CSV table of C-alpha atoms in Angstrom, one decimal:
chain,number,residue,atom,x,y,z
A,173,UNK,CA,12.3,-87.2,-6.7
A,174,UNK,CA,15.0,-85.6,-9.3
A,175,UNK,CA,12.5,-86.5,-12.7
A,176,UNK,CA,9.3,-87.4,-12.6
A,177,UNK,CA,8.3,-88.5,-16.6
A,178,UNK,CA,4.5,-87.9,-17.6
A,179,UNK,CA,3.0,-88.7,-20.4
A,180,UNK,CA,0.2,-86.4,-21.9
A,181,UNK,CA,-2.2,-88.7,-23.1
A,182,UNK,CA,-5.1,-86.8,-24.5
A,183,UNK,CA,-8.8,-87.4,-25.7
A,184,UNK,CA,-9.8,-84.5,-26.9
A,185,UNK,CA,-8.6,-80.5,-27.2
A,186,UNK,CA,-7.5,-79.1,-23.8
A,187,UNK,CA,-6.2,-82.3,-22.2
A,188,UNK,CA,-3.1,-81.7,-22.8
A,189,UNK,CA,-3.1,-77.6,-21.5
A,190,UNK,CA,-4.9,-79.4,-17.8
A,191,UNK,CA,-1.8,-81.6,-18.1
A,192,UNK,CA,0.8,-79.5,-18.9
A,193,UNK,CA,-0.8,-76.6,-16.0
A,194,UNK,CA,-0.9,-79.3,-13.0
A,195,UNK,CA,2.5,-80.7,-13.7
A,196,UNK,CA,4.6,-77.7,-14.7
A,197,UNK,CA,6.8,-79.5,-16.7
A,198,UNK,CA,10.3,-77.5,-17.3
A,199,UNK,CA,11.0,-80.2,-20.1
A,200,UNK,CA,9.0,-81.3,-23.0
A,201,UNK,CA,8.8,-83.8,-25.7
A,202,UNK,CA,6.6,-83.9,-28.8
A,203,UNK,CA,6.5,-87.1,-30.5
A,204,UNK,CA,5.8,-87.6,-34.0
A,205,UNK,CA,2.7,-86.3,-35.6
A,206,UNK,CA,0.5,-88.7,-37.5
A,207,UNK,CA,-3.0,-90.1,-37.7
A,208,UNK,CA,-3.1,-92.9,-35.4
A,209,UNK,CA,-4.6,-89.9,-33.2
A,210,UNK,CA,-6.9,-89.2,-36.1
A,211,UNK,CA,-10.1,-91.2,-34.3
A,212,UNK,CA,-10.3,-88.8,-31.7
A,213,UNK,CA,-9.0,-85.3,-33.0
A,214,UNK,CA,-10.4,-86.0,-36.6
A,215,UNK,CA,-8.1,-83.6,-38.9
A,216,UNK,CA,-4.4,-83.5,-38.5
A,217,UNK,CA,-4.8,-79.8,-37.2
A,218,UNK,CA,-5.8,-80.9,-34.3
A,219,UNK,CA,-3.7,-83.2,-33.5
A,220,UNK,CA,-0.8,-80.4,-33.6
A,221,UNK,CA,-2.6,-77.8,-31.9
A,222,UNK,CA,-3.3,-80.4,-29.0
A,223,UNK,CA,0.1,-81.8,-28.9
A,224,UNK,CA,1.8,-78.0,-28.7
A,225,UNK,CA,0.0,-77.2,-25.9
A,226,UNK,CA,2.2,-79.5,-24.0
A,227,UNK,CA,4.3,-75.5,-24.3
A,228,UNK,CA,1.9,-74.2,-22.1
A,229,UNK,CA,3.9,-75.0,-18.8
A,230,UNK,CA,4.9,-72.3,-17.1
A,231,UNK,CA,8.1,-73.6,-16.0
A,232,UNK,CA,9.1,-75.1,-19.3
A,233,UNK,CA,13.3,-74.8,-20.0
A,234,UNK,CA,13.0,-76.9,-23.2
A,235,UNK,CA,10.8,-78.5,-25.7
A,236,UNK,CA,12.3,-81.3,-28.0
A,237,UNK,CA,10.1,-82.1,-31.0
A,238,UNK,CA,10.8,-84.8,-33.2
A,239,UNK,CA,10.3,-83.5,-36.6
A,240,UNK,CA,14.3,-81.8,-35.4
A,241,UNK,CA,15.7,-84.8,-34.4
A,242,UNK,CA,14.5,-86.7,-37.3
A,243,UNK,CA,16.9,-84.7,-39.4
A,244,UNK,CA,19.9,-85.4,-37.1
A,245,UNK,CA,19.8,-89.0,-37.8
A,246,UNK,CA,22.1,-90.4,-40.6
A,247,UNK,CA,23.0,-93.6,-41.6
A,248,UNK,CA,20.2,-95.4,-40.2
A,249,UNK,CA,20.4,-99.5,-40.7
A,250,UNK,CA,17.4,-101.6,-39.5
A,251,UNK,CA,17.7,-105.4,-39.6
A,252,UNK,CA,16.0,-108.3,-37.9
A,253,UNK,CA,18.7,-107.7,-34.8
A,254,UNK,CA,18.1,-104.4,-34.4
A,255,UNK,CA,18.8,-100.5,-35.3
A,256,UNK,CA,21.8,-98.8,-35.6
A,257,UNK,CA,22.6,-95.3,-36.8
A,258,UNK,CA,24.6,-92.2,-36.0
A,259,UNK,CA,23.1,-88.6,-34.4
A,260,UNK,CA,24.0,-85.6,-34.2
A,261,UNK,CA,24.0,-83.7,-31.7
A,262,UNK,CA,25.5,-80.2,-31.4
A,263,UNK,CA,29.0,-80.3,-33.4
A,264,UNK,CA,29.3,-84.1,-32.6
A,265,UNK,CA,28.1,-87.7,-34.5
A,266,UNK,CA,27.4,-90.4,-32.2
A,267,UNK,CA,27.0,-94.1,-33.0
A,268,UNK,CA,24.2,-95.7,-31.5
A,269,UNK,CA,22.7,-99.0,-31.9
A,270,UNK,CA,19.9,-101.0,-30.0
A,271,UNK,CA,18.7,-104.7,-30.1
A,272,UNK,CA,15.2,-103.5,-30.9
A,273,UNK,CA,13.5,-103.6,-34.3
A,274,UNK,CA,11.9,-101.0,-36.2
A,275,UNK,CA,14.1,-98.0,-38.0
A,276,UNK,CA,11.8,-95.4,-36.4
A,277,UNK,CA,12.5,-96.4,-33.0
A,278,UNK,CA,16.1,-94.8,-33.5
A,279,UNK,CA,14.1,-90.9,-33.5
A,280,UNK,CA,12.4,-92.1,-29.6
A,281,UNK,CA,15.4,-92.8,-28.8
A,282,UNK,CA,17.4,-90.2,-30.1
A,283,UNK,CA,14.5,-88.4,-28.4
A,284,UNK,CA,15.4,-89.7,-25.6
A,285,UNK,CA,19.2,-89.1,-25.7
A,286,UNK,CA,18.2,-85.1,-26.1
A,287,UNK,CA,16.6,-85.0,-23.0
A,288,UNK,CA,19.2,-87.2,-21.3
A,289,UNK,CA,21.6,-84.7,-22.3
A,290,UNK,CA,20.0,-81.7,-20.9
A,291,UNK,CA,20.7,-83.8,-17.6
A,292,UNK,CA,24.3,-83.7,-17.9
A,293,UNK,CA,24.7,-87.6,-18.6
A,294,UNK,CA,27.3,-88.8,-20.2
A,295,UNK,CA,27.6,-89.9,-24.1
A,296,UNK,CA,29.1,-93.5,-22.8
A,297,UNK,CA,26.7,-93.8,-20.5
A,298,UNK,CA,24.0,-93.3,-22.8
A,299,UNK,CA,25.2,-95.8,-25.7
A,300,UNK,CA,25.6,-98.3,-23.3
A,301,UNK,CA,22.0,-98.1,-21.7
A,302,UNK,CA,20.4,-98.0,-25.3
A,303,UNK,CA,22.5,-100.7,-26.8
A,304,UNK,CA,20.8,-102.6,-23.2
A,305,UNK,CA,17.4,-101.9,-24.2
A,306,UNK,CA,14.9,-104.7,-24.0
A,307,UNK,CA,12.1,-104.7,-26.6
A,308,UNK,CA,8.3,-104.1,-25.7
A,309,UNK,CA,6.2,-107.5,-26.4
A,310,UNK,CA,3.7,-107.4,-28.7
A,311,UNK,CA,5.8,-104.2,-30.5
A,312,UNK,CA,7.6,-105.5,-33.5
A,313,UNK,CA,9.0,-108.4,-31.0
A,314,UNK,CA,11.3,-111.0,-32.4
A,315,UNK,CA,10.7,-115.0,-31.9
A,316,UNK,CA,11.8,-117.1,-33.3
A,317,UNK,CA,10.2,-121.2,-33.3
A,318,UNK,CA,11.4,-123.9,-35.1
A,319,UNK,CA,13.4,-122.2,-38.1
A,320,UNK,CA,10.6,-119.5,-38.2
A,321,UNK,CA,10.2,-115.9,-37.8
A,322,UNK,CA,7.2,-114.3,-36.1
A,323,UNK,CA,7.2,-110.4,-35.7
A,324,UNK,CA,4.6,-109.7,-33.3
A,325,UNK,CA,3.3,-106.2,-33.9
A,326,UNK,CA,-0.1,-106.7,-32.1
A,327,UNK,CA,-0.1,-104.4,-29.8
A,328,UNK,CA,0.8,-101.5,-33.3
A,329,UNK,CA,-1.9,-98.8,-33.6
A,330,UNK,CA,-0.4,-96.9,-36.3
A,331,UNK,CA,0.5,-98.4,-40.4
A,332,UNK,CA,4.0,-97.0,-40.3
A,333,UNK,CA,4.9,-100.0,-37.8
A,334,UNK,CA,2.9,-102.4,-40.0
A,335,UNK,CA,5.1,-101.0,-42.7
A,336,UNK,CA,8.2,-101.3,-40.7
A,337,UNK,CA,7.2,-105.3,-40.0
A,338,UNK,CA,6.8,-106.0,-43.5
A,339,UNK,CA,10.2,-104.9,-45.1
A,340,UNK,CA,12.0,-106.8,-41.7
A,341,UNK,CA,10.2,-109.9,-42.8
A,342,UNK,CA,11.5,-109.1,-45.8
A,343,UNK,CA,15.2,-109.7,-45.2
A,344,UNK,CA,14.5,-113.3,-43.2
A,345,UNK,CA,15.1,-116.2,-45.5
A,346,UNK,CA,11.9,-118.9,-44.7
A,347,UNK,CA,8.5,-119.0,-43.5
A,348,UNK,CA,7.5,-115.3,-42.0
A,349,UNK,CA,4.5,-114.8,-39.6
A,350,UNK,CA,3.8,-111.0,-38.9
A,351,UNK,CA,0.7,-110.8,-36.3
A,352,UNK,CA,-0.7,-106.8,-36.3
A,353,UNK,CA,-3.9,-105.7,-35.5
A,354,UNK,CA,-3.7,-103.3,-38.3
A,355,UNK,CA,-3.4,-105.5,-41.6
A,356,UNK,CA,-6.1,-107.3,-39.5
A,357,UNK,CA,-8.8,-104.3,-39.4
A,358,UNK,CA,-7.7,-103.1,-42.8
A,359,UNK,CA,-8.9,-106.9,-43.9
A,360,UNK,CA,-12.3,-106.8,-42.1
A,361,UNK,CA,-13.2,-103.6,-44.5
């Protein structure tokens, strides 16, 4: 095995750190920051401290955090086919674009393309795989039934998503179904 990809799931303060010491990861990723953690690590604080100690490896090379690749993306475009947008990376700007929908998946990916790099893949390789990508069901999926949208987001934990599913329904012309388990809890209180 060349790459073997874990993801550091944690409960609580620490879990990370066991995670990080077992596997020795030389290469790290911190996704973005928010509260859907917010149930378990109750203040925003925590949720940082927990997710930097994914550095604790003793072999890590390379930590990519997405809070800097956010800021390498420009012209972003997110329709009801997909994402598009251009990154930059090093003294380049690559075009991407991916037949998934939701603006912010263009950071994971981008994310994703950081890492790749430090692999030595190619930049055609790479816009061909994520212009291949299939979409996740239940995660802002597409289908469409008899002249109407549905955006299936029920698998979402986080309001950003919810957001994202809104202004897509937005742009379709007709009857608009968005299914999220967010708005639904929101509508219980």
């Amino acid at each position: 095995c060349d790459i073997y990809i874990v993801e550091a799931g944690a409960r609580e303060r620490g879990d990370i750190k066991e995670i990080a010491q077992f596997v020795e990861n030389q290469y790290a990723v911190i996704g973005k920051i928010g509260e859907q953690h917010i149930e378990y690590f109750k203040t925003i604080e925590n949720i940082i401290e927990t997710k930097r100690e994914i550095l604790l490896s003793p072999k890590l090379e390379k930590a990519i955090i997405y809070d800097e690749i956010k800021d390498n993306i420009l012209n972003l475009k997110s329709t009801l086919n997909g994402i598009e947008w251009d990154l930059k990376y090093n003294d380049e700007v690559i075009h991407l674009s991916a037949p998934i929908l939701g603006g912010f998946n263009s950071i994971n990916l981008s994310l994703s393309f950081y890492i790749a790099k430090e692999f030595g893949i190619s930049n055609d390789f790479l816009i061909r795989k994520i212009a291949k990508i299939e979409p996740i069901p239940h995660r802002l999926q597409k289908i469409e039934v008899g002249g109407k949208l549905i955006i299936d987001d029920s698998f979402n934990g986080n309001i950003e998503g919810m957001l994202e599913s809104i202004q897509l329904a937005k742009q379709h012309k007709g009857r608009k179904v968005i299914i999220t388990p967010v708005l639904w809890k929101r509508m219980k209180k």
